[in-house]
CSV table of C-alpha atoms in Angstrom, one decimal:
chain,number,residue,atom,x,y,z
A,170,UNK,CA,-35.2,37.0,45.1
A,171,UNK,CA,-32.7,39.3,46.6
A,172,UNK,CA,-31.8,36.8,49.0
A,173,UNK,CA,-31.1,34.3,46.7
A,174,UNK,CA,-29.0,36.5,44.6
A,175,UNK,CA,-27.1,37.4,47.5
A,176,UNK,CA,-26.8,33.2,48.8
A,177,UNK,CA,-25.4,32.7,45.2
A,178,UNK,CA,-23.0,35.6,44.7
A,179,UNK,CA,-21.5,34.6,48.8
A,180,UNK,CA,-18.2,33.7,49.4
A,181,UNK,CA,-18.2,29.8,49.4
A,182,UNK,CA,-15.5,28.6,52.2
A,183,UNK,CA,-16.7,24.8,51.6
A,184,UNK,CA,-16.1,24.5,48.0
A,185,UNK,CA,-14.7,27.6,46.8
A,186,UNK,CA,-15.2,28.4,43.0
A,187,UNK,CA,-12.0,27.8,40.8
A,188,UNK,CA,-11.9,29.2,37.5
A,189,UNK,CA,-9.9,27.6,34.8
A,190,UNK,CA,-9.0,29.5,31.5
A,191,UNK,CA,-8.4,27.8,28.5
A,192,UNK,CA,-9.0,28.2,24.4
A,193,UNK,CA,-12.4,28.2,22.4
A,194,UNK,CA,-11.0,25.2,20.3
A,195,UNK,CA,-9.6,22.4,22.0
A,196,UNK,CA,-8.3,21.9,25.4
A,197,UNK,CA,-10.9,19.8,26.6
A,198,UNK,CA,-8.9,17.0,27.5
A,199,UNK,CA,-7.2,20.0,29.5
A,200,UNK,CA,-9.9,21.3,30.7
A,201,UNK,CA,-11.7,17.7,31.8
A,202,UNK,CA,-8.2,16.6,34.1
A,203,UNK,CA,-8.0,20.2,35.7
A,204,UNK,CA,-11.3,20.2,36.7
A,205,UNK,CA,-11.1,16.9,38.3
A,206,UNK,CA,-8.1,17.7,40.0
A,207,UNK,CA,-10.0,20.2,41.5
A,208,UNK,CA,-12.7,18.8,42.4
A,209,UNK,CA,-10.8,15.9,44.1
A,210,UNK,CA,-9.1,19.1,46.5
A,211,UNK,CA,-12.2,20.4,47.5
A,212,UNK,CA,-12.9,23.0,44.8
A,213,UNK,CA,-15.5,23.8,41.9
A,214,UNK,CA,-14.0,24.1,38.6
A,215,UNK,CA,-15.8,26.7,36.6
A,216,UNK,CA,-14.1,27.0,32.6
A,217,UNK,CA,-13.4,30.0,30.8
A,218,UNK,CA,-12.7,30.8,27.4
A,219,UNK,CA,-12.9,33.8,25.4
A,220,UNK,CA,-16.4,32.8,24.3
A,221,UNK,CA,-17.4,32.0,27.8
A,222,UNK,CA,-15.9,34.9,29.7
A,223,UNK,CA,-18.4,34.8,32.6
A,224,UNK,CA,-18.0,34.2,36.1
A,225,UNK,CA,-21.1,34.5,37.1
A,226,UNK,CA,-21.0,32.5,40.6
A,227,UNK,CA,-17.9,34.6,41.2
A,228,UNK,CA,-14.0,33.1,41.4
A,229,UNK,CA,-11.8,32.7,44.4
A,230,UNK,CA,-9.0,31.6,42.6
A,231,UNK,CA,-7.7,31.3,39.7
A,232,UNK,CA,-6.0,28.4,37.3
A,233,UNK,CA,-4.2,30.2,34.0
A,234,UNK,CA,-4.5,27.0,31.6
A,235,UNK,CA,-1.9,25.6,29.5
A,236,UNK,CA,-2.3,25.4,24.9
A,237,UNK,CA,-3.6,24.1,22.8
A,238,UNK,CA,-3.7,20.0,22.9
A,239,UNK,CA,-0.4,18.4,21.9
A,240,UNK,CA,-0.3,14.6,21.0
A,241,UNK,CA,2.4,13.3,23.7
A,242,UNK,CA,5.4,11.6,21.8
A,243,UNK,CA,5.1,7.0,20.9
A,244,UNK,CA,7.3,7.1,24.3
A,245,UNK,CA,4.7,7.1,26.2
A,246,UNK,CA,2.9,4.1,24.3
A,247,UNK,CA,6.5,2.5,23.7
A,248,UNK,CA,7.9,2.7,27.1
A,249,UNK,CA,4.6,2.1,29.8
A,250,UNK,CA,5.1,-1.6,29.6
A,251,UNK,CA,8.7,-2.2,29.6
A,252,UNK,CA,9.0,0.4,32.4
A,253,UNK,CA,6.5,-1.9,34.6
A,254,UNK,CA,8.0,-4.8,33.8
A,255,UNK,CA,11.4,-3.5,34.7
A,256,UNK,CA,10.5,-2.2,38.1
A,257,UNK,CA,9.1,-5.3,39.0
A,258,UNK,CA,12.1,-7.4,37.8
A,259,UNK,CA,14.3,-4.9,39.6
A,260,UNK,CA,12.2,-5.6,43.0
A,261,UNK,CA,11.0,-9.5,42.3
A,262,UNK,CA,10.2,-9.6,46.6
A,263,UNK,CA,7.1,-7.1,45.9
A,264,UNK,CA,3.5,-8.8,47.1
A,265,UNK,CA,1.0,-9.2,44.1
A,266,UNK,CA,-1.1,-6.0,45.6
A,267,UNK,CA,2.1,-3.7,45.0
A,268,UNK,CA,3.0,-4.8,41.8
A,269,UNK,CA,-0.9,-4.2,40.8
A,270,UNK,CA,-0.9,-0.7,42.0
A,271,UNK,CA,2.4,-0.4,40.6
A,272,UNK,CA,0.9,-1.7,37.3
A,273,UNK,CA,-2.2,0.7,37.7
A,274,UNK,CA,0.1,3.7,37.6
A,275,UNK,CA,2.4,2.5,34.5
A,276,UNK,CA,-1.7,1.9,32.6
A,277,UNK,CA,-2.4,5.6,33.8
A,278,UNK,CA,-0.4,7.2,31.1
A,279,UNK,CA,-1.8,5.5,27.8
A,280,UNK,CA,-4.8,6.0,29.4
A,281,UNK,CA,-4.6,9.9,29.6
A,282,UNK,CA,-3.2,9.6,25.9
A,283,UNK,CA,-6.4,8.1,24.9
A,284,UNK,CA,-8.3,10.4,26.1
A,285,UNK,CA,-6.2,13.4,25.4
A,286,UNK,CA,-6.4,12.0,22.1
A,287,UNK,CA,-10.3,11.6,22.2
A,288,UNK,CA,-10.6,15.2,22.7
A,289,UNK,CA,-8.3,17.0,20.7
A,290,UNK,CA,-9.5,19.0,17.5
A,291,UNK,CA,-6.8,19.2,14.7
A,292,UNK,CA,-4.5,21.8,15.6
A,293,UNK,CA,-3.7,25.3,14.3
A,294,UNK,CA,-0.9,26.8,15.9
A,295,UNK,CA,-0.8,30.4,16.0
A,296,UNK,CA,-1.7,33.8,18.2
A,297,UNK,CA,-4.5,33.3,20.6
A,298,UNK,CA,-5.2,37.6,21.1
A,299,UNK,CA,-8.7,37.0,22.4
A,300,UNK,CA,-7.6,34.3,25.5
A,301,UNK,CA,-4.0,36.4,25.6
A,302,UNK,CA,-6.5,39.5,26.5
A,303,UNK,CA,-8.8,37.6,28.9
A,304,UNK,CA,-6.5,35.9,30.5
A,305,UNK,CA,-4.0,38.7,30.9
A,306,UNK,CA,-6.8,41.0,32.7
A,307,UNK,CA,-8.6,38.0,34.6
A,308,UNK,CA,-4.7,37.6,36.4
A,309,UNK,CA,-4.9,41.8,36.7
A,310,UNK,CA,-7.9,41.4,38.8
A,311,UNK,CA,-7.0,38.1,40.8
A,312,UNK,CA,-3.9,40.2,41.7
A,313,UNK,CA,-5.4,43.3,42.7
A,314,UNK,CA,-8.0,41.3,45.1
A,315,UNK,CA,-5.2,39.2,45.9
A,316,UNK,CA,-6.3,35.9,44.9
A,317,UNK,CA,-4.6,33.3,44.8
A,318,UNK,CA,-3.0,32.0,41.4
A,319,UNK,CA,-1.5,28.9,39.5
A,320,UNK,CA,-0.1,29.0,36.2
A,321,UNK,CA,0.1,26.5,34.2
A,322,UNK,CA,3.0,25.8,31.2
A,323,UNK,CA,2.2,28.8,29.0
A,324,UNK,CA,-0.2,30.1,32.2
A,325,UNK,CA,3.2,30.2,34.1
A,326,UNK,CA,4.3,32.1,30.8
A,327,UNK,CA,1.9,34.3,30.9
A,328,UNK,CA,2.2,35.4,34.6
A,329,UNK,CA,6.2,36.1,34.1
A,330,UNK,CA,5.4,38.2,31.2
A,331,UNK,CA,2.6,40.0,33.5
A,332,UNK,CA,5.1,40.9,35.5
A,333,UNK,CA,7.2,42.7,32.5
A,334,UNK,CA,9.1,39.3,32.6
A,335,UNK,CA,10.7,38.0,29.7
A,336,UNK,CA,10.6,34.5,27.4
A,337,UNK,CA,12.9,31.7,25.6
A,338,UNK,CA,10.7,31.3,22.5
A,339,UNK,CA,12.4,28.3,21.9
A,340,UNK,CA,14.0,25.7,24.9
A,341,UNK,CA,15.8,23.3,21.8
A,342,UNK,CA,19.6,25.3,22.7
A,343,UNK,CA,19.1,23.7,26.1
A,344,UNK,CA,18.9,19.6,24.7
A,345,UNK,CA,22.2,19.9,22.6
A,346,UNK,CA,23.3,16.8,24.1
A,347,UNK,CA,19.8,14.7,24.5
A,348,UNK,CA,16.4,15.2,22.8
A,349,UNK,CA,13.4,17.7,24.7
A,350,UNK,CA,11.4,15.1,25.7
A,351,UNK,CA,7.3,16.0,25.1
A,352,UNK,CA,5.0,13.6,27.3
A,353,UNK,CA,2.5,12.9,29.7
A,354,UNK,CA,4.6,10.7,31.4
A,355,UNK,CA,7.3,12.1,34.0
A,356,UNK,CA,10.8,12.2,31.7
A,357,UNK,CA,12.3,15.0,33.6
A,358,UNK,CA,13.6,16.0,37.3
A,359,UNK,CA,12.8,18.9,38.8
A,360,UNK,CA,15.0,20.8,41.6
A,361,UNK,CA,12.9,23.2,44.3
A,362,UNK,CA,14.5,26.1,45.8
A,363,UNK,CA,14.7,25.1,49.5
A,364,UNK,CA,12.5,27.3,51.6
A,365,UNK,CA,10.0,28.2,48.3
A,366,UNK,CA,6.2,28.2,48.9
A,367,UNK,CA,6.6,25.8,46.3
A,368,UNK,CA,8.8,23.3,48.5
A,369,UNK,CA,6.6,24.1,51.4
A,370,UNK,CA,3.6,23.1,49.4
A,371,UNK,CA,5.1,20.0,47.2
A,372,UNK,CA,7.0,19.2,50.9
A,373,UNK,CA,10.4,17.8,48.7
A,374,UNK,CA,13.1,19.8,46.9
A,375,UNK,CA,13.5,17.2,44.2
A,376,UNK,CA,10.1,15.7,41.8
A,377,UNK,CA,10.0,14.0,38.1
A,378,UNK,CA,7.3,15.8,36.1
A,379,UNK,CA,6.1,15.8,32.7
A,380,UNK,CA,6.9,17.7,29.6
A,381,UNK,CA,4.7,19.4,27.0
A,382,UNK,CA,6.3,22.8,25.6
A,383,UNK,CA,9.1,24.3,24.1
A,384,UNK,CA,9.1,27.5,25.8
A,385,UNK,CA,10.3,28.8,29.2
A,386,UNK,CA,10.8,31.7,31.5
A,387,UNK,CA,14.0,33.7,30.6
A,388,UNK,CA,14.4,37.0,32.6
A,389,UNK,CA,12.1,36.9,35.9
A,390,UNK,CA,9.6,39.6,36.1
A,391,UNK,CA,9.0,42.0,38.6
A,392,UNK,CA,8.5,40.3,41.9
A,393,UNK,CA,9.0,37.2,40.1
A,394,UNK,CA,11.2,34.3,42.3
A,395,UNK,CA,12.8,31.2,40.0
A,396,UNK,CA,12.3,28.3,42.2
A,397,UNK,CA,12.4,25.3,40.2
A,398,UNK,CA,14.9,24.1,37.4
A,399,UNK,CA,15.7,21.0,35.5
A,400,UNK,CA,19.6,20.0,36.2
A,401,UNK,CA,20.5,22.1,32.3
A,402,UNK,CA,18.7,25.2,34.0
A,403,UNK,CA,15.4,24.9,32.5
A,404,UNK,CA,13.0,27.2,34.3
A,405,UNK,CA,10.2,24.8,35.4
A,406,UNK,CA,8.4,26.5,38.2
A,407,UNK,CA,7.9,30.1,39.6
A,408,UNK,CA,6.1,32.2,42.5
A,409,UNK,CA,5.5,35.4,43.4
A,410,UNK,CA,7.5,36.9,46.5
A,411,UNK,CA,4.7,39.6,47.3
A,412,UNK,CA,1.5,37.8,47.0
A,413,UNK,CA,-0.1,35.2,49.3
A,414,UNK,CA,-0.1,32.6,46.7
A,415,UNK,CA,0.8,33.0,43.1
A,416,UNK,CA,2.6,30.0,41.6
A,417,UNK,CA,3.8,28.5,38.2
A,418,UNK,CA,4.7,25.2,36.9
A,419,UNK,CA,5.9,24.6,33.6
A,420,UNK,CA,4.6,21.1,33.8
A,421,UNK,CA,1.1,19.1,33.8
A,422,UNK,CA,0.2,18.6,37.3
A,423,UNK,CA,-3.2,18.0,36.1
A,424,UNK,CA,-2.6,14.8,34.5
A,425,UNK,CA,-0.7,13.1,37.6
A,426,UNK,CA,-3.6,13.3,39.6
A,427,UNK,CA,-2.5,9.4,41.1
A,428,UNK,CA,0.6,11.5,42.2
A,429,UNK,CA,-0.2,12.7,45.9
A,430,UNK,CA,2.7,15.1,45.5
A,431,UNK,CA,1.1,16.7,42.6
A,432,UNK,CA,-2.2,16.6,43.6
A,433,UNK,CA,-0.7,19.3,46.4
A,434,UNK,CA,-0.8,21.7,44.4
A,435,UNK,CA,-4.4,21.8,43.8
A,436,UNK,CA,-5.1,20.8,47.6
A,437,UNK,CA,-2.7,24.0,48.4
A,438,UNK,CA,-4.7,26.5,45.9
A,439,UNK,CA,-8.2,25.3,46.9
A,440,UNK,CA,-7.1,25.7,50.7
A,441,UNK,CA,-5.9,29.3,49.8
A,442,UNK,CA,-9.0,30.3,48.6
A,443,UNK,CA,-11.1,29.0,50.9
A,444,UNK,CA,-9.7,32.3,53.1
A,445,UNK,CA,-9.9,35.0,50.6
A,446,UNK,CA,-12.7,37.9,51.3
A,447,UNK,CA,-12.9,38.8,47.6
A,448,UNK,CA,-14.1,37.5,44.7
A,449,UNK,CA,-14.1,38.5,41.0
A,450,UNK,CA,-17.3,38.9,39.7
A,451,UNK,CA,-19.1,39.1,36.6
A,452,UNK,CA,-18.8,42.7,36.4
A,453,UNK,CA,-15.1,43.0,37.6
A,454,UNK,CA,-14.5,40.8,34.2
A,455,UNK,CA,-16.5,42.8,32.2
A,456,UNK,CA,-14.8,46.3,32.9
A,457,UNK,CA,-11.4,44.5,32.9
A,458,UNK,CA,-12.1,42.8,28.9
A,459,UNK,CA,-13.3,46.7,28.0
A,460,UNK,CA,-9.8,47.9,28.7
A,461,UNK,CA,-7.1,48.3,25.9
A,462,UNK,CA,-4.7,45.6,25.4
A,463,UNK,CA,-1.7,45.2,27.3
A,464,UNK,CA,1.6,46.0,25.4
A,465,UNK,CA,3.6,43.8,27.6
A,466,UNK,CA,1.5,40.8,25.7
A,467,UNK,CA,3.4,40.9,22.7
A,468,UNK,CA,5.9,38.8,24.7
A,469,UNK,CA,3.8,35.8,25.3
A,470,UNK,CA,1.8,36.2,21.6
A,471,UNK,CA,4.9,35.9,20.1
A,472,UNK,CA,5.8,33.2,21.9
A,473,UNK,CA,2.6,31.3,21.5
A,474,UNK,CA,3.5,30.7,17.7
A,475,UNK,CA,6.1,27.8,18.9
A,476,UNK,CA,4.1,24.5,19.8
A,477,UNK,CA,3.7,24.2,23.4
């Protein structure tokens, strides 16, 4: 029995575990595209939520989820069509197996609404203390083992304020001239810092990525590197300049997994932890959600009462 114990608490450099935070209530639509993009890089997903704080296989890395489910804006619905058709008018010479892939990926995104839409519960938006708290001393551990890290959208959030970073609460002073787009769909471009881990693992300095929040990084926190902006200054990605690997996105990366370039950054975390000699166990969570909670998370609590 010991032996077994001690197979299924080992280091697993094949398929390292992943875990992947999220709410009690919804998320599952969340929850069901991360997971797969993990376990198309190589990893196994394991969920947490502050009902299911467990790790008991132990976790290599960590994914610090975005909210609660948002229904993405009619553009997506609106749009998916004319946009296919217009690329193909634009490029008539295209042979009938591009312009059926091309019409695959246009499908993709009322596709992911459905289902996003499938899974939602109604929504309640509001503070979150019991997934602020886990989450908050989950990314205390994976930093003190040095694991590696990706936040996403209010997980990016999150690991700023960690860092005694600070927020916007609200991103609407920024789209004065045009509306803040909120979809599945890529509606906005992205600029990388040039020699970022994040350029190094996306391997380009420009991508189009999705939008589904309304807050953003303000002040960098402690260690804390901007290296991604939309063109009005948007903070849409971060890293830390210390650790291995610690990234956050703003965006969805999650549901582009047709997108090789975003799939990267799944392939990139998995790899990570396929190297790490630590894990965080059951136990390490345990004495972690016994400590008091952290001051700095009135930052991102208040923050969480915007919709994401």
């Amino acid at each position: 029995m010991a032996n077994l114990l001690k197979q299924k608490y080992k280091i697993d450099r094949n398929r390292p575990t992943i875990g992947i935070t999220g709410p009690d209530k919804g998320g599952g639509a969340a929850w069901f595209f991360t997971a797969l993009s993990v376990l198309l890089a190589g990893g196994w997903p394991v969920r947490i939520t502050p009902s299911r704080p467990r790790t008991a296989d132990g976790l290599q890395a960590l994914i610090i989820g975005g909210g609660a489910d948002v229904d993405p804006s009619t553009y997506e619905q609106e749009h998916v069509i004319d946009d296919y058709l217009q690329q193909t008018l634009r490029q008539p010479n295209k042979n009938i197996f591009r312009r059926v892939g091309r019409f695959v990926r246009w499908v993709w995104y009322p596709a992911v609404f459905f289902v996003r839409k499938l899974m939602s519960r109604k929504l309640s938006f509001g503070l979150d203390r019991e997934r602020d708290h886990l989450e908050f001393q989950l990314l205390d551990q994976a930093t003190k083992k040095g694991l590696p890290v990706m936040g996403i959208c209010r997980g990016a959030q999150l690991m700023n304020v960690y860092f005694r970073g600070t927020l916007y609460r609200s991103i609407n002073s920024f789209y004065m001239e045009e509306p803040n787009p909120a979809s599945v769909f890529p509606v906005k471009k992205v600029h990388i810092k040039p020699g970022s881990k994040l350029e190094r693992v996306l391997g380009t300095q420009q991508l189009e990525v999705n939008a589904l929040h309304n807050q953003a990084v303000k002040e960098p926190g402690q260690a804390i590197d901007i290296v991604a902006r939309e063109p009005n200054q948007v903070v849409q990605g971060i890293e830390h300049t210390v650790q291995d690997f610690m990234i956050g996105v703003q965006w969805h990366p999650e549901y582009l997994p047709q997108s090789k370039l975003h799939r990267r950054l799944f392939k990139a975390l998995v790899q990570q932890a396929k190297g790490v000699n630590q894990q965080i166990e059951e136990q390490d969570m345990q004495a972690a959600l016994a400590e008091p909670r952290a001051e700095a998370l009135k930052e991102i609590e208040e923050a969480s009462i915007k919709q994401e």
